[in-house]
Amino acid sequence: MDQALQHLVNGTVLGGTYALLGIGLTLIFGVMRVVNFTHGELYAFGAYMTYAFVSLLGVNFFAALALATLCGVGLGALIELVLLRSMRKADIDSVMLVMIGASLVLQNGEMWAWGGVAKLVPNPFNGSPLVLGPVSVLPLRLFVLAVSAALLLGFWLMLDRTRAGVAMRATFQDPETAALMGVRIGWVNTATFAIGSGLAAAAGALLGPVFMVSPTMGDLVGLKAFAIVILGGLGSLPGATIGGFALGFVEEYAGGYLSTEYRDAFGFLLIILVLALKPQGLVPAKERIG
Amino acid sequence: MINRRSLLLASLATPALATRGFAADPIKIGMTQPLTGAVAASGNYVANGAKIATEVLNRAGGVLGRPLELILEDNKSNPREAVASVEKLVLRDRVPVLIGAWSSTFTLAIMPKLIEYKVPMIVETSSAARITTSGNPWIFRIAPTSEMEAIAFSGLLSKFTPAMKKVDFLSVNNDFGRGAAEKFTAALAARGIAIGKTETMTPEATDLAAQLTALKQSDSDTVFVTTGVEQMTLALRQAVEQRLGKRIVTTGGSFPDQLLANPLPPGNDSFHILFYAPWFPERAPHPAIARTYTEEWNKKGWEFAGLTEGFRGYDAMLTVVEAIKIAGKPDAEAIRAALWQVKIPGVNGDISFAKEGPAGQESGQNRPNVSILKLSEGKTSLL
């Protein structure tokens, strides 16, 4: 029972992490129909920016997280303006190829700038775990979970309650009609890509101090993010959240009770099962926000 | 006992020798290491060790009157890339001898190419037994096998208080990790220690909570962790979070150096099987060589704890150069034959090769030294 409770806590923390990874990716696909292969690299970029601000420039840890996220927003806007804006009428395959190329450039740029050796980001939290009965968790992980939840809620409110959110949803439903209604499609796309990129950078900024920062850290994360989005339903914000937690719990319990050797395989087995039974993902299109 | 020891000690312990002018073309030495990817930290340390050995040796006159040129290729922590890197080194750069490839998985992937191209390779890190028992006569390993490490470690069990009674394993799921778990199981069981669970992790895994929670349920007193530096650091940090409550011993010679500047909370000491402890060069078998290596490394301003792995590249270069000297020419077959005659002092200890594997196809295996380092709140001490 003690072990099950600890797995529940671990799965919740891991699921929150996965949900945060998934929402930025699904937001961009939902609004722009762009498969963002740079998502994992924007995650790594956020982590490196945090490292640079904290370890090299001596910036306060919490300020560094915000600055790293803003850098991610800026880089995302730049990618949209330079690479994607001129390709708005291009087919999805061409856009995917450009994004794969951009991902390779970003990863190699990180290797060139930082070297291949992983970095540890110092943080102000106590290194000893908080203990509640049979379960334990690091304060840093709880902070990451709380910020992830706040970001999820904040972006849901932004999409649901603000004019910018209405513009994004209108663009998703029918770009031509939205444009006729006065929505500036170009700026909606730039804002969407920038926000999605900022979320990826925020995930990297938050998780860099939990794990370690390396140029290839985005590879596995990119793969998981795609798995989460496919599991939840492409373009669905609640789907990405549910998919993130579902994947986190399956990996944690299967790893803990069945086999750590095939831990990742159980996650992908879940995706195969969901897609076989519900090809649109866990949250069908009509329920989607983005 | 060791031929040429005095001469080599004199040259290697004197880094201030004036750089000689070379008229001849350099002798190329190829090296493949994981400079990026999951085990990049270790690969860069080993590559740095080889670089400073090249500088020290060139200052001492090179070999056969020619300078040495180290040609480094990144195998990207990937066996396919490891094979590609060797093809580049052999076919494009025409190197007569190789050093590589850190992980057993990468080395095993490369081995058929050594037979195909007839080029010898010094294996500086990989520990899987079958590297030297599978009948590849182009392999010469200066690193210990997991079995050697386990047997040497079992001779030091009395240094642990309280005594080990039951152990578990947390191993990276590749040849290195599984091989270490198997050999340590055999060596410790032979000493009457009970064996519990073995949990594995993929090389890229960053969240090890499921594995550590499962290990926490075991009634063992010690967990042996086998993986690269990055994952080792994560395992130690996450063991604190999961309140593992067991002694942790890491194998394979890697050291989680980032825990020096970012120490674990008090009461979370760890033990590390090392082949060179740079904090204590005077305790090395050849202190003068160890000091030269350590001083040259520090002059570069590199991460101090990288010395724990960098010595592999340093010793590998010393071995290669001695073999070229004996061979009298930078020719692959001549170097292979000469490697059997190498007897030199290195940072880890004396280097020479004994035959292993099927008759007529033997590989060379050195017998290195092992020490145990304790890490407590960012401070190190030798057991």
XYZ file of C-alpha atoms in Angstrom:
673
model
C 0.000 0.000 0.000
C 2.854 2.385 0.925
C 4.452 1.641 -2.423
C 1.162 2.306 -4.251
C 0.818 5.710 -2.555
C 4.375 6.651 -3.444
C 3.728 5.622 -7.049
C 0.562 7.777 -6.971
C 2.595 10.822 -5.901
C 5.360 10.049 -8.417
C 2.781 9.538 -11.169
C 1.066 12.840 -10.365
C 4.355 14.740 -10.478
C 5.386 12.994 -13.697
C 1.917 13.495 -15.222
C 1.979 17.217 -14.452
C 5.316 17.421 -16.217
C 3.961 15.574 -19.241
C 0.801 17.713 -19.386
C 2.907 20.871 -19.465
C 4.946 19.395 -22.320
C 1.836 18.469 -24.258
C -0.182 21.710 -24.092
C 2.285 23.907 -25.997
C 2.523 21.372 -28.800
C -1.215 20.814 -29.047
C -1.950 24.577 -28.948
C 0.229 25.183 -32.008
C -1.247 22.240 -33.904
C -4.799 23.146 -32.929
C -4.593 26.744 -34.126
C -1.973 26.650 -36.868
C -2.033 23.040 -38.111
C 1.744 23.040 -37.760
C 3.493 19.919 -36.448
C 6.135 21.621 -34.347
C 9.240 19.434 -34.440
C 11.190 22.156 -32.624
C 9.134 21.588 -29.456
C 11.809 19.419 -27.787
C 14.532 21.918 -28.701
C 12.527 24.838 -27.323
C 12.247 22.811 -24.111
C 16.052 22.412 -24.066
C 16.432 26.122 -24.909
C 14.336 27.070 -21.857
C 16.465 24.834 -19.647
C 19.733 26.312 -20.975
C 18.451 29.860 -20.543
C 17.650 29.096 -16.906
C 21.135 27.671 -16.456
C 22.667 30.748 -18.092
C 20.674 33.212 -15.982
C 21.189 31.372 -12.679
C 24.707 29.964 -12.961
C 26.451 32.425 -15.275
C 24.676 35.731 -14.615
C 23.678 35.155 -10.985
C 20.021 36.039 -11.581
C 17.469 35.043 -8.919
C 16.101 31.541 -9.634
C 12.435 32.579 -9.940
C 13.270 35.585 -12.114
C 15.414 33.280 -14.256
C 12.427 30.988 -14.853
C 10.346 33.924 -16.062
C 13.176 35.299 -18.219
C 13.836 31.868 -19.762
C 10.141 31.554 -20.627
C 10.170 35.018 -22.221
C 13.267 34.042 -24.234
C 11.290 30.995 -25.434
C 8.394 33.267 -26.442
C 10.840 35.483 -28.350
C 12.510 32.559 -30.107
C 9.103 31.123 -31.012
C 7.989 34.457 -32.496
C 11.228 34.614 -34.472
C 10.747 31.083 -35.856
C 7.180 31.931 -36.898
C 8.131 35.223 -38.536
C 11.229 33.931 -40.326
C 10.242 30.363 -41.237
C 6.493 29.862 -41.025
C 4.887 33.125 -42.112
C 5.985 32.736 -45.713
C 4.807 29.096 -45.701
C 1.209 29.687 -44.626
C -0.107 28.376 -47.944
C 2.421 25.527 -48.153
C 1.378 21.908 -47.683
C 1.834 20.256 -44.270
C 4.702 18.027 -45.507
C 6.822 21.026 -46.568
C 6.205 22.740 -43.240
C 7.141 19.551 -41.379
C 10.421 19.309 -43.290
C 11.257 22.927 -42.465
C 10.494 22.317 -38.787
C 12.648 19.170 -38.718
C 15.488 21.241 -40.202
C 14.950 23.993 -37.648
C 15.033 21.389 -34.874
C 18.409 20.060 -36.081
C 19.821 23.586 -36.301
C 18.638 24.385 -32.771
C 20.051 21.182 -31.290
C 23.417 21.597 -32.971
C 23.434 25.257 -31.960
C 22.983 24.189 -28.341
C 25.846 21.706 -28.659
C 28.042 24.384 -30.205
C 27.161 26.963 -27.576
C 27.207 24.786 -24.451
C 29.221 21.659 -25.280
C 27.965 18.111 -24.809
C 28.434 17.797 -21.048
C 25.236 18.001 -18.990
C 24.793 20.909 -16.546
C 23.155 20.959 -13.141
C 21.038 24.058 -12.387
C 21.229 25.180 -8.736
C 17.872 25.936 -7.087
C 16.882 27.557 -3.784
C 14.707 24.660 -2.582
C 15.700 22.317 0.226
C 17.315 19.151 -1.170
C 15.646 16.988 1.503
C 12.204 15.592 0.623
C 8.958 16.566 2.300
C 7.636 13.482 4.068
C 3.968 12.765 4.658
C 3.430 9.322 6.145
C 4.727 6.738 3.697
C 5.254 9.151 0.798
C 7.966 11.681 0.057
C 8.500 14.345 -2.571
C 11.043 17.106 -3.133
C 9.796 20.693 -2.597
C 11.173 21.539 -6.071
C 8.913 18.909 -7.653
C 5.867 20.304 -5.842
C 6.795 23.772 -7.070
C 7.025 22.444 -10.647
C 3.645 20.726 -10.272
C 2.035 23.897 -8.875
C 3.470 26.109 -11.628
C 2.439 23.547 -14.268
C -1.131 23.582 -12.892
C -1.128 27.398 -12.856
C 0.102 27.524 -16.457
C -2.536 24.997 -17.562
C -5.284 26.994 -15.861
C -3.941 30.334 -17.079
C -3.839 29.241 -20.699
C -7.286 27.686 -20.505
C -8.632 31.012 -19.146
C -6.741 32.955 -21.791
C -8.254 30.858 -24.586
C -11.737 30.814 -23.084
C -12.146 34.308 -21.647
C -9.992 36.787 -23.569
C -10.328 38.464 -26.991
C -6.982 36.946 -27.971
C -8.348 33.511 -27.065
C -11.486 34.128 -29.122
C -9.299 35.175 -32.067
C -7.237 31.998 -31.719
C -10.318 29.767 -31.551
C -11.913 31.574 -34.496
C -8.724 31.106 -36.527
C -8.733 27.406 -35.630
C -12.379 26.959 -36.751
C -12.265 28.962 -39.996
C -9.320 31.210 -40.831
C -10.990 32.863 -43.852
C -14.171 33.834 -41.952
C -12.099 34.951 -38.967
C -10.088 37.198 -41.292
C -13.332 38.650 -42.736
C -14.439 39.412 -39.148
C -11.288 41.492 -38.641
C -9.014 38.923 -36.974
C -5.401 39.540 -38.006
C -4.516 35.963 -38.870
C -0.791 36.637 -39.239
C -0.481 38.024 -35.744
C -2.683 35.270 -34.279
C -0.308 32.710 -35.798
C 2.758 34.544 -34.471
C 1.192 34.877 -31.003
C 0.109 31.225 -30.984
C 3.532 29.925 -31.985
C 5.223 32.256 -29.509
C 2.932 31.156 -26.652
C 3.311 27.464 -27.525
C 7.087 27.915 -27.666
C 6.999 29.795 -24.369
C 5.192 26.841 -22.788
C 7.853 24.444 -24.064
C 10.578 26.772 -22.750
C 8.727 27.061 -19.427
C 8.627 23.261 -19.171
C 12.392 23.150 -19.825
C 13.048 25.981 -17.383
C 11.079 24.169 -14.674
C 12.388 20.668 -15.336
C 16.031 21.574 -16.068
C 16.728 22.027 -12.333
C 14.833 18.783 -11.520
C 16.882 16.706 -13.951
C 19.993 17.902 -15.832
C 20.459 20.143 -18.846
C 22.013 18.705 -22.012
C 21.743 19.425 -25.761
C 19.927 16.146 -26.430
C 17.438 16.478 -23.567
C 14.775 17.546 -26.070
C 14.890 14.267 -28.040
C 13.007 12.066 -25.582
C 10.829 14.968 -24.479
C 9.787 15.722 -28.059
C 8.835 12.073 -28.539
C 6.833 11.996 -25.300
C 5.097 15.276 -26.149
C 3.923 13.872 -29.482
C 2.744 10.692 -27.731
C 0.782 12.758 -25.195
C -0.850 14.910 -27.863
C -1.811 11.904 -29.996
C -3.135 10.132 -26.900
C -5.209 13.136 -25.830
C -6.419 14.083 -29.305
C -4.633 16.439 -31.707
C -5.355 20.092 -30.950
C -7.049 19.435 -27.612
C -5.866 21.277 -24.497
C -7.823 19.095 -22.007
C -6.790 16.092 -24.101
C -3.096 16.967 -23.644
C -3.645 17.381 -19.906
C -5.488 14.072 -19.542
C -3.017 12.364 -21.899
C -0.070 13.672 -19.858
C -1.424 12.338 -16.583
C -2.522 9.025 -18.179
C 0.963 8.456 -19.580
C 2.590 9.456 -16.274
C 0.494 7.015 -14.242
C 0.879 4.124 -16.691
C 4.665 4.525 -16.820
C 4.914 4.836 -13.042
C 2.687 1.900 -12.070
C 3.832 -0.380 -14.894
C 7.462 0.450 -14.088
C 6.917 -0.084 -10.382
C 4.869 -3.303 -10.505
C 5.484 -4.996 -13.858
C 8.870 -4.178 -15.384
C 11.143 -1.146 -15.327
C 12.870 -2.605 -18.392
C 9.721 -2.102 -20.496
C 8.469 1.027 -18.723
C 8.368 3.180 -21.877
C 6.801 0.340 -23.863
C 3.760 0.307 -21.539
C 3.175 3.997 -22.291
C 3.202 3.370 -26.020
C 1.028 0.264 -25.566
C -1.553 2.559 -23.943
C -1.427 4.849 -26.969
C -1.942 1.903 -29.349
C -4.928 0.734 -27.286
C -6.511 4.203 -27.161
C -6.022 4.769 -30.878
C -7.431 1.326 -31.690
C -10.555 1.963 -29.594
C -10.887 5.734 -30.041
C -8.929 6.931 -33.104
C -9.627 10.641 -32.379
C -7.821 10.372 -29.025
C -9.212 10.631 -25.504
C -10.965 13.991 -26.089
C -12.993 14.092 -29.356
C -12.860 17.106 -31.697
C -16.152 18.670 -30.598
C -14.850 19.049 -27.066
C -11.652 20.756 -28.109
C -10.802 24.257 -27.030
C -7.961 25.162 -29.343
C 60.136 -5.472 -13.733
C 58.777 -2.891 -16.142
C 60.929 -2.098 -19.168
C 61.466 1.527 -20.149
C 59.852 2.629 -16.912
C 62.631 5.008 -15.894
C 62.806 6.638 -19.298
C 59.064 7.094 -19.580
C 58.704 8.305 -15.995
C 61.381 10.899 -16.636
C 59.712 12.166 -19.802
C 56.137 12.098 -18.524
C 56.949 13.645 -15.179
C 58.670 16.585 -16.863
C 55.980 18.583 -18.650
C 58.208 21.643 -18.911
C 60.386 20.067 -21.610
C 60.750 22.471 -24.491
C 58.533 21.846 -27.497
C 60.556 20.362 -30.301
C 60.315 21.452 -33.860
C 59.058 18.694 -36.162
C 59.866 18.484 -39.836
C 58.046 15.217 -40.514
C 54.332 14.555 -41.008
C 52.437 13.771 -37.824
C 51.485 10.225 -36.873
C 47.698 10.096 -36.718
C 45.886 8.387 -33.866
C 42.129 7.959 -34.160
C 39.763 8.213 -31.223
C 35.984 7.699 -31.094
C 34.160 8.928 -27.991
C 30.620 9.989 -27.032
C 31.198 13.759 -27.155
C 27.453 14.413 -27.298
C 24.396 12.443 -26.210
C 23.479 10.489 -23.090
C 27.037 9.775 -21.851
C 28.756 12.872 -23.252
C 30.286 13.954 -19.938
C 32.402 10.811 -19.680
C 33.334 10.861 -23.365
C 34.565 14.443 -23.170
C 36.626 13.662 -20.072
C 38.310 10.711 -21.789
C 38.936 12.788 -24.928
C 40.482 15.552 -22.819
C 42.815 13.032 -21.178
C 44.001 11.905 -24.613
C 44.478 15.513 -25.714
C 46.763 16.411 -22.832
C 48.713 13.156 -23.236
C 49.265 14.141 -26.880
C 50.562 17.550 -25.780
C 52.845 16.072 -23.111
C 54.207 13.443 -25.491
C 54.758 15.971 -28.282
C 56.653 18.231 -25.891
C 58.829 15.224 -25.042
C 59.656 14.699 -28.738
C 56.699 12.791 -30.146
C 57.439 9.307 -31.380
C 59.911 8.110 -34.027
C 60.910 11.781 -34.472
C 57.407 12.699 -35.595
C 54.664 14.612 -33.787
C 51.423 12.939 -32.765
C 48.069 14.076 -34.086
C 44.946 13.003 -32.251
C 41.933 12.828 -34.564
C 38.762 12.805 -32.523
C 35.342 11.683 -33.795
C 32.028 11.963 -31.937
C 30.085 8.695 -31.741
C 27.095 10.621 -30.316
C 26.412 7.982 -27.611
C 25.018 5.767 -30.360
C 26.356 2.411 -31.650
C 25.469 3.169 -35.300
C 27.313 6.468 -35.099
C 30.216 4.666 -33.422
C 30.598 2.423 -36.485
C 30.347 5.459 -38.798
C 33.007 7.288 -36.784
C 35.427 4.364 -37.134
C 34.826 4.166 -40.887
C 35.633 7.863 -41.138
C 38.810 7.520 -39.093
C 40.084 4.470 -40.983
C 38.969 5.240 -44.550
C 39.236 9.044 -44.613
C 41.999 9.781 -42.097
C 43.922 6.495 -42.582
C 44.749 6.137 -38.888
C 46.867 3.041 -38.075
C 45.456 2.653 -34.566
C 42.266 3.573 -32.702
C 41.181 4.361 -29.155
C 37.536 3.935 -28.128
C 34.641 3.821 -27.707
C 33.612 4.313 -24.027
C 30.445 2.193 -23.799
C 30.592 -1.579 -24.252
C 27.649 -1.304 -26.646
C 29.578 1.097 -28.896
C 32.764 -0.976 -28.696
C 30.922 -4.208 -29.528
C 29.318 -2.506 -32.527
C 32.729 -1.399 -33.801
C 34.562 -4.700 -33.332
C 33.662 -6.367 -36.672
C 35.031 -3.277 -38.456
C 38.416 -3.741 -36.744
C 38.653 -7.229 -38.250
C 37.471 -5.961 -41.641
C 39.938 -3.055 -41.790
C 42.695 -4.793 -39.756
C 43.240 -1.889 -37.362
C 44.010 -2.368 -33.643
C 41.979 -0.543 -31.008
C 42.824 0.316 -27.416
C 39.626 -0.087 -25.369
C 39.922 2.511 -22.636
C 36.590 2.193 -20.769
C 34.247 -0.601 -21.924
C 33.899 -3.400 -19.408
C 31.694 -6.125 -20.961
C 33.517 -9.467 -20.754
C 32.832 -10.575 -24.331
C 34.857 -7.688 -25.777
C 38.013 -9.656 -24.996
C 36.602 -13.199 -25.068
C 34.874 -13.222 -28.451
C 38.041 -13.831 -30.497
C 38.928 -10.411 -31.910
C 42.738 -10.156 -32.176
C 42.621 -6.384 -32.845
C 41.287 -5.543 -29.364
C 43.586 -4.457 -26.518
C 41.762 -3.383 -23.390
C 43.398 -1.289 -20.666
C 40.099 -0.932 -18.724
C 39.090 -3.679 -16.301
C 36.255 -6.017 -17.163
C 33.205 -5.880 -14.915
C 34.348 -9.223 -13.511
C 37.795 -7.841 -12.592
C 36.190 -4.809 -11.000
C 33.741 -6.980 -9.056
C 36.425 -9.374 -7.818
C 38.730 -6.496 -6.831
C 35.818 -4.791 -5.062
C 34.867 -7.950 -3.180
C 38.385 -7.941 -1.728
C 37.642 -4.532 -0.187
C 34.324 -5.477 1.461
C 35.864 -5.271 4.941
C 36.186 -1.494 4.487
C 32.402 -1.086 4.740
C 30.768 -0.617 8.136
C 28.167 -1.961 8.800
C 28.992 -4.962 6.656
C 27.018 -5.659 3.472
C 24.455 -8.429 3.922
C 22.100 -8.079 0.969
C 22.447 -5.993 -2.212
C 20.244 -4.789 -5.085
C 21.217 -3.402 -8.486
C 20.079 -0.401 -10.506
C 21.661 -0.736 -13.935
C 21.442 0.984 -17.273
C 19.815 -1.423 -19.718
C 22.780 -2.105 -22.019
C 25.832 -4.386 -22.161
C 27.658 -2.274 -19.576
C 24.860 -2.189 -16.995
C 23.617 -5.742 -17.358
C 27.189 -7.099 -17.457
C 28.132 -5.276 -14.253
C 25.017 -6.532 -12.421
C 25.786 -10.108 -13.487
C 29.474 -10.042 -12.490
C 28.929 -8.222 -9.183
C 26.152 -10.687 -8.365
C 28.568 -13.592 -8.878
C 31.455 -11.994 -6.963
C 29.343 -10.885 -3.993
C 27.367 -14.143 -3.803
C 30.696 -15.974 -3.616
C 31.400 -13.919 -0.471
C 28.114 -15.006 1.115
C 26.208 -11.774 0.419
C 22.514 -12.209 -0.439
C 21.338 -10.844 -3.794
C 18.016 -9.032 -4.097
C 16.411 -7.203 -7.044
C 17.858 -5.862 -10.272
C 16.051 -2.841 -11.722
C 17.022 -1.409 -15.100
C 16.675 1.969 -16.818
C 17.047 3.041 -20.435
C 20.184 5.153 -21.070
C 18.048 8.248 -21.824
C 15.729 7.917 -18.795
C 15.669 10.936 -16.497
C 12.849 10.021 -14.106
C 13.931 7.009 -12.042
C 11.238 7.274 -9.373
C 9.529 3.976 -10.328
C 12.800 2.034 -10.119
C 13.841 3.647 -6.833
C 10.411 3.143 -5.235
C 10.574 -0.540 -6.187
C 14.092 -0.841 -4.721
C 12.980 0.894 -1.537
C 10.657 -2.046 -0.805
C 13.577 -4.496 -0.795
C 15.192 -5.471 2.522
C 18.680 -4.963 1.094
C 21.208 -2.645 2.737
C 23.121 -1.586 -0.410
C 22.260 -0.680 -4.004
C 24.888 -0.900 -6.764
C 24.312 1.692 -9.481
C 25.880 1.206 -12.908
C 25.476 3.868 -15.596
C 27.083 7.015 -17.039
C 27.821 10.154 -15.044
C 24.620 12.035 -15.909
C 22.225 9.237 -14.983
C 24.331 8.357 -11.943
C 23.917 11.939 -10.701
C 20.153 11.749 -11.282
C 19.920 8.393 -9.498
C 21.736 9.740 -6.436
C 19.589 12.881 -6.288
C 16.334 11.016 -6.808
C 17.319 8.366 -4.225
C 17.257 11.195 -1.674
C 13.786 12.242 -2.856
C 12.477 8.670 -2.639
C 14.140 8.157 0.775
C 15.851 5.033 -0.466
C 17.630 4.677 2.873
C 20.332 2.332 1.587
C 24.057 2.605 0.974
C 24.751 3.402 -2.705
C 27.866 2.122 -4.461
C 28.509 3.153 -8.067
C 30.557 0.964 -10.394
C 32.439 1.518 -13.648
C 34.871 4.266 -12.610
C 32.577 7.251 -13.262
C 32.146 9.943 -10.635
C 29.146 12.321 -10.264
C 31.334 15.423 -10.175
C 28.444 17.912 -10.175
C 27.560 16.723 -6.677
C 30.745 18.373 -5.403
C 29.418 21.866 -6.125
C 25.775 20.852 -5.498
C 26.075 18.356 -2.634
C 23.329 16.036 -1.457
C 21.806 16.762 1.987
C 23.685 15.406 5.054
C 23.265 11.699 5.701
C 23.291 10.764 2.023
C 26.848 9.511 1.578
C 27.727 7.516 -1.518
C 30.622 5.252 -2.498
C 32.271 5.161 -5.906
C 34.502 2.498 -7.400
C 37.205 4.470 -9.208
C 40.334 3.632 -11.168
C 41.983 6.980 -10.405
C 41.194 9.298 -7.501
C 42.653 12.695 -8.503
C 42.209 14.142 -5.008
C 44.988 11.822 -3.893
C 47.638 11.554 -6.676
C 50.244 10.572 -4.092
C 48.285 7.344 -3.488
C 48.478 6.374 -7.204
C 50.847 3.512 -8.122
C 53.081 5.992 -10.024
C 52.657 9.354 -8.270
C 54.927 11.297 -10.671
C 52.860 10.323 -13.733
C 49.601 10.910 -11.864
C 50.814 14.351 -10.772
C 51.857 15.359 -14.300
C 48.496 14.262 -15.665
C 46.618 16.077 -12.898
C 48.659 19.289 -13.231
C 48.299 19.417 -17.013
C 44.549 18.900 -16.700
C 44.226 21.633 -14.078
C 46.229 24.059 -16.246
C 43.446 23.758 -18.820
C 40.873 24.792 -16.231
C 38.757 21.711 -16.909
C 36.317 20.241 -14.399
C 38.542 18.713 -11.696
C 36.456 15.603 -11.140
C 36.700 14.805 -14.867
C 40.197 13.568 -13.994
C 38.554 10.387 -12.648
C 37.735 9.367 -16.217
C 40.195 11.455 -18.214
C 43.061 9.189 -17.154
C 41.639 6.514 -19.459
C 42.402 8.646 -22.502
C 45.787 9.610 -21.057
C 46.824 6.005 -20.373
C 45.465 4.877 -23.754
C 47.667 7.424 -25.543
C 50.743 6.338 -23.545
C 49.997 2.756 -24.557
C 49.555 3.563 -28.243
C 52.746 5.621 -28.410
C 54.779 2.938 -26.677
C 53.461 0.381 -29.188
C 54.386 2.632 -32.142
C 57.842 3.082 -30.623
C 58.293 -0.692 -30.332
C 56.849 -1.279 -33.826
C 59.247 1.280 -35.322
C 56.623 2.410 -37.833
C 53.017 3.631 -37.783
C 51.651 0.487 -39.400
C 48.477 -1.189 -38.120
C 49.768 -4.791 -38.174
C 53.139 -3.802 -36.681
C 51.393 -1.842 -33.909
C 49.127 -4.804 -33.146
C 52.148 -7.096 -32.775
C 53.964 -4.492 -30.663
C 51.040 -4.040 -28.265
C 51.784 -7.522 -26.853
C 55.234 -6.250 -25.813
C 54.028 -3.032 -24.130
C 55.011 -2.769 -20.478
C 54.709 0.792 -19.182
C 53.645 2.683 -16.094
C 50.425 4.694 -16.389
C 48.193 6.833 -14.190
C 46.171 3.806 -13.065
C 49.221 1.538 -12.664
C 51.326 -0.780 -14.804
C 49.991 -1.456 -18.298
C 50.627 -4.721 -20.131
C 48.416 -7.234 -21.896
C 47.581 -10.859 -21.131
C 45.872 -13.077 -23.692
C 42.113 -13.691 -23.450
C 39.718 -15.499 -25.772
C 39.958 -18.460 -28.163
C 43.476 -19.693 -29.059
C 44.903 -18.017 -32.140
C 42.377 -15.149 -31.979
C 43.214 -13.747 -28.544
C 42.508 -10.176 -27.450
C 44.758 -8.301 -24.999
C 43.538 -7.545 -21.472
C 45.298 -5.359 -18.909
C 44.780 -5.798 -15.139
C 44.056 -2.355 -13.675
C 43.837 -1.141 -10.073
C 40.638 -0.242 -8.192
C 39.972 2.151 -5.305
C 36.822 3.210 -3.435
C 36.004 6.876 -2.887
C 33.486 8.091 -0.340
C 31.478 11.225 -1.166
C 29.933 12.915 1.837
C 28.343 16.389 1.628
C 30.555 17.326 -1.312
C 33.758 16.112 0.376
C 35.793 13.131 -0.843
C 37.885 10.573 1.028
C 39.494 7.260 0.080
C 38.372 4.123 1.876
